[in-house]
PDB file of C-alpha atoms in Angstrom:
ATOM      1  CA  MET A  11      68.903 156.664 159.484  1.00 53.00           C
ATOM      2  CA  SER A  12      65.394 156.824 159.795  1.00 60.00           C
ATOM      3  CA  GLU A  13      63.048 154.270 157.587  1.00 64.00           C
ATOM      4  CA  PRO A  14      60.686 156.142 154.816  1.00 65.00           C
ATOM      5  CA  ARG A  15      57.134 156.575 156.107  1.00 64.00           C
ATOM      6  CA  ALA A  16      54.030 157.186 154.230  1.00 65.00           C
ATOM      7  CA  SER A  17      51.213 159.529 155.847  1.00 58.00           C
ATOM      8  CA  LEU A  18      47.703 158.424 155.570  1.00 58.00           C
ATOM      9  CA  VAL A  19      46.949 162.243 154.681  1.00 48.00           C
ATOM     10  CA  GLU A  20      48.541 164.278 152.088  1.00 44.00           C
ATOM     11  CA  ASP A  21      51.211 166.711 153.577  1.00 45.00           C
ATOM     12  CA  GLU A  22      49.113 169.354 151.680  1.00 40.00           C
ATOM     13  CA  THR A  23      45.891 168.517 153.838  1.00 40.00           C
ATOM     14  CA  ASN A  24      48.117 169.042 157.070  1.00 43.00           C
ATOM     15  CA  SER A  25      49.236 172.362 156.078  1.00 41.00           C
ATOM     16  CA  ASN A  26      45.923 173.686 154.917  1.00 43.00           C
ATOM     17  CA  SER A  27      44.494 172.629 158.025  1.00 41.00           C
ATOM     18  CA  ASN A  28      43.650 174.825 160.920  1.00 42.00           C
ATOM     19  CA  SER A  29      42.766 172.160 163.368  1.00 41.00           C
ATOM     20  CA  ASN A  30      45.208 171.486 165.902  1.00 41.00           C
ATOM     21  CA  SER A  31      43.700 168.213 166.787  1.00 41.00           C
ATOM     22  CA  ASN A  32      43.341 167.076 163.074  1.00 44.00           C
ATOM     23  CA  SER A  33      47.238 167.651 162.473  1.00 41.00           C
ATOM     24  CA  ASN A  34      47.801 165.946 165.929  1.00 38.00           C
ATOM     25  CA  SER A  35      45.685 162.806 164.603  1.00 40.00           C
ATOM     26  CA  ASN A  36      47.578 163.082 161.338  1.00 45.00           C
ATOM     27  CA  SER A  37      50.998 162.772 162.754  1.00 42.00           C
ATOM     28  CA  ASN A  38      50.274 159.441 164.495  1.00 41.00           C
ATOM     29  CA  SER A  39      49.136 157.683 161.514  1.00 60.00           C
ATOM     30  CA  SER A  40      52.483 156.946 159.564  1.00 86.00           C
ATOM     31  CA  VAL A  41      53.088 153.624 158.441  1.00 87.00           C
ATOM     32  CA  ARG A  42      56.370 152.366 157.003  1.00 90.00           C
ATOM     33  CA  LEU A  43      56.385 152.715 153.335  1.00 91.00           C
ATOM     34  CA  GLU A  44      57.362 149.305 152.773  1.00 91.00           C
ATOM     35  CA  MET A  45      53.776 148.085 154.360  1.00 93.00           C
ATOM     36  CA  TRP A  46      51.854 149.530 151.447  1.00 94.00           C
ATOM     37  CA  LEU A  47      54.213 147.126 148.978  1.00 95.00           C
ATOM     38  CA  GLY A  48      51.286 144.257 150.007  1.00 94.00           C
ATOM     39  CA  VAL A  49      48.275 146.106 149.128  1.00 95.00           C
ATOM     40  CA  LEU A  50      49.856 147.616 146.141  1.00 95.00           C
ATOM     41  CA  PRO A  51      47.190 145.952 143.738  1.00 95.00           C
ATOM     42  CA  GLN A  52      44.353 147.608 145.704  1.00 95.00           C
ATOM     43  CA  LEU A  53      45.732 150.822 145.807  1.00 95.00           C
ATOM     44  CA  LEU A  54      46.195 150.729 141.929  1.00 95.00           C
ATOM     45  CA  ALA A  55      42.677 149.507 141.457  1.00 94.00           C
ATOM     46  CA  ARG A  56      41.583 152.610 143.294  1.00 93.00           C
ATOM     47  CA  ILE A  57      44.012 155.430 141.229  1.00 93.00           C
ATOM     48  CA  HIS A  58      40.781 156.603 139.240  1.00 93.00           C
ATOM     49  CA  VAL A  59      38.354 157.205 142.408  1.00 94.00           C
ATOM     50  CA  GLN A  60      36.087 159.714 141.766  1.00 93.00           C
ATOM     51  CA  THR A  61      36.235 161.270 145.457  1.00 95.00           C
ATOM     52  CA  LEU A  62      38.906 163.799 144.877  1.00 94.00           C
ATOM     53  CA  ASN A  63      40.377 163.704 148.635  1.00 95.00           C
ATOM     54  CA  VAL A  64      40.877 159.591 148.527  1.00 94.00           C
ATOM     55  CA  ARG A  65      42.290 160.355 145.075  1.00 94.00           C
ATOM     56  CA  LYS A  66      44.725 162.588 146.081  1.00 94.00           C
ATOM     57  CA  ILE A  67      45.753 160.296 149.112  1.00 94.00           C
ATOM     58  CA  VAL A  68      46.168 157.430 147.016  1.00 95.00           C
ATOM     59  CA  HIS A  69      48.090 159.145 144.223  1.00 95.00           C
ATOM     60  CA  GLY A  70      50.525 160.707 146.849  1.00 94.00           C
ATOM     61  CA  LEU A  71      51.067 157.262 148.414  1.00 94.00           C
ATOM     62  CA  LEU A  72      51.731 155.872 144.907  1.00 95.00           C
ATOM     63  CA  VAL A  73      54.321 158.478 144.004  1.00 95.00           C
ATOM     64  CA  LYS A  74      56.270 158.118 147.174  1.00 94.00           C
ATOM     65  CA  LEU A  75      56.108 154.406 146.870  1.00 94.00           C
ATOM     66  CA  GLY A  76      57.360 154.863 143.069  1.00 94.00           C
ATOM     67  CA  LYS A  77      60.279 157.081 144.309  1.00 94.00           C
ATOM     68  CA  GLN A  78      61.419 154.197 147.009  1.00 95.00           C
ATOM     69  CA  HIS A  79      60.544 151.108 144.726  1.00 95.00           C
ATOM     70  CA  PRO A  80      60.039 152.246 141.192  1.00 94.00           C
ATOM     71  CA  GLN A  81      60.581 148.489 140.461  1.00 95.00           C
ATOM     72  CA  ALA A  82      57.226 147.961 141.946  1.00 95.00           C
ATOM     73  CA  LEU A  83      55.319 150.009 140.287  1.00 94.00           C
ATOM     74  CA  MET A  84      56.619 149.985 136.324  1.00 94.00           C
ATOM     75  CA  TYR A  85      54.640 146.895 135.260  1.00 95.00           C
ATOM     76  CA  PRO A  86      51.496 147.602 136.980  1.00 95.00           C
ATOM     77  CA  LEU A  87      51.294 151.077 135.673  1.00 95.00           C
ATOM     78  CA  SER A  88      52.377 150.204 132.364  1.00 95.00           C
ATOM     79  CA  VAL A  89      49.234 147.667 132.165  1.00 95.00           C
ATOM     80  CA  LEU A  90      46.685 150.344 133.398  1.00 95.00           C
ATOM     81  CA  LEU A  91      48.124 152.668 130.488  1.00 96.00           C
ATOM     82  CA  LYS A  92      46.501 150.224 128.294  1.00 96.00           C
ATOM     83  CA  SER A  93      43.111 150.007 130.160  1.00 95.00           C
ATOM     84  CA  PRO A  94      39.994 150.447 128.318  1.00 96.00           C
ATOM     85  CA  VAL A  95      38.655 152.428 131.162  1.00 95.00           C
ATOM     86  CA  ALA A  96      39.672 156.019 130.123  1.00 95.00           C
ATOM     87  CA  GLU A  97      39.840 157.808 133.825  1.00 95.00           C
ATOM     88  CA  ARG A  98      41.975 154.672 134.915  1.00 95.00           C
ATOM     89  CA  LYS A  99      44.269 155.095 131.731  1.00 96.00           C
ATOM     90  CA  SER A 100      44.480 159.017 132.377  1.00 95.00           C
ATOM     91  CA  ALA A 101      45.283 158.325 136.118  1.00 95.00           C
ATOM     92  CA  ALA A 102      47.989 155.707 135.074  1.00 95.00           C
ATOM     93  CA  GLU A 103      49.262 158.422 132.762  1.00 95.00           C
ATOM     94  CA  SER A 104      49.522 161.186 135.357  1.00 93.00           C
ATOM     95  CA  LEU A 105      51.518 158.994 137.781  1.00 93.00           C
ATOM     96  CA  MET A 106      53.900 158.074 135.223  1.00 91.00           C
ATOM     97  CA  ARG A 107      54.586 161.524 134.449  1.00 90.00           C
ATOM     98  CA  ARG A 108      55.135 162.203 138.523  1.00 85.00           C
TER      99      ARG A 108
END
């Protein structure tokens, strides 16, 4: 059985891309999902970033992590739900619904 992997680029981006070189470079950029657990605090700190492409990538990665390791996300997301920063709180609510 193969280990779960997370691509650095959203799957939607690959399907919408007409560039052959873009999809080739993206297929080589996968990392074992567990490796992202070490930088989970940094990922969560960026859940409200304004750049749409970056936000999609971070949220997609967090959703994949949450499916494989829900225990790693539940407490940090519950803390973010109480954030005084409206954008951060909204992003945490969105991730909890997924």
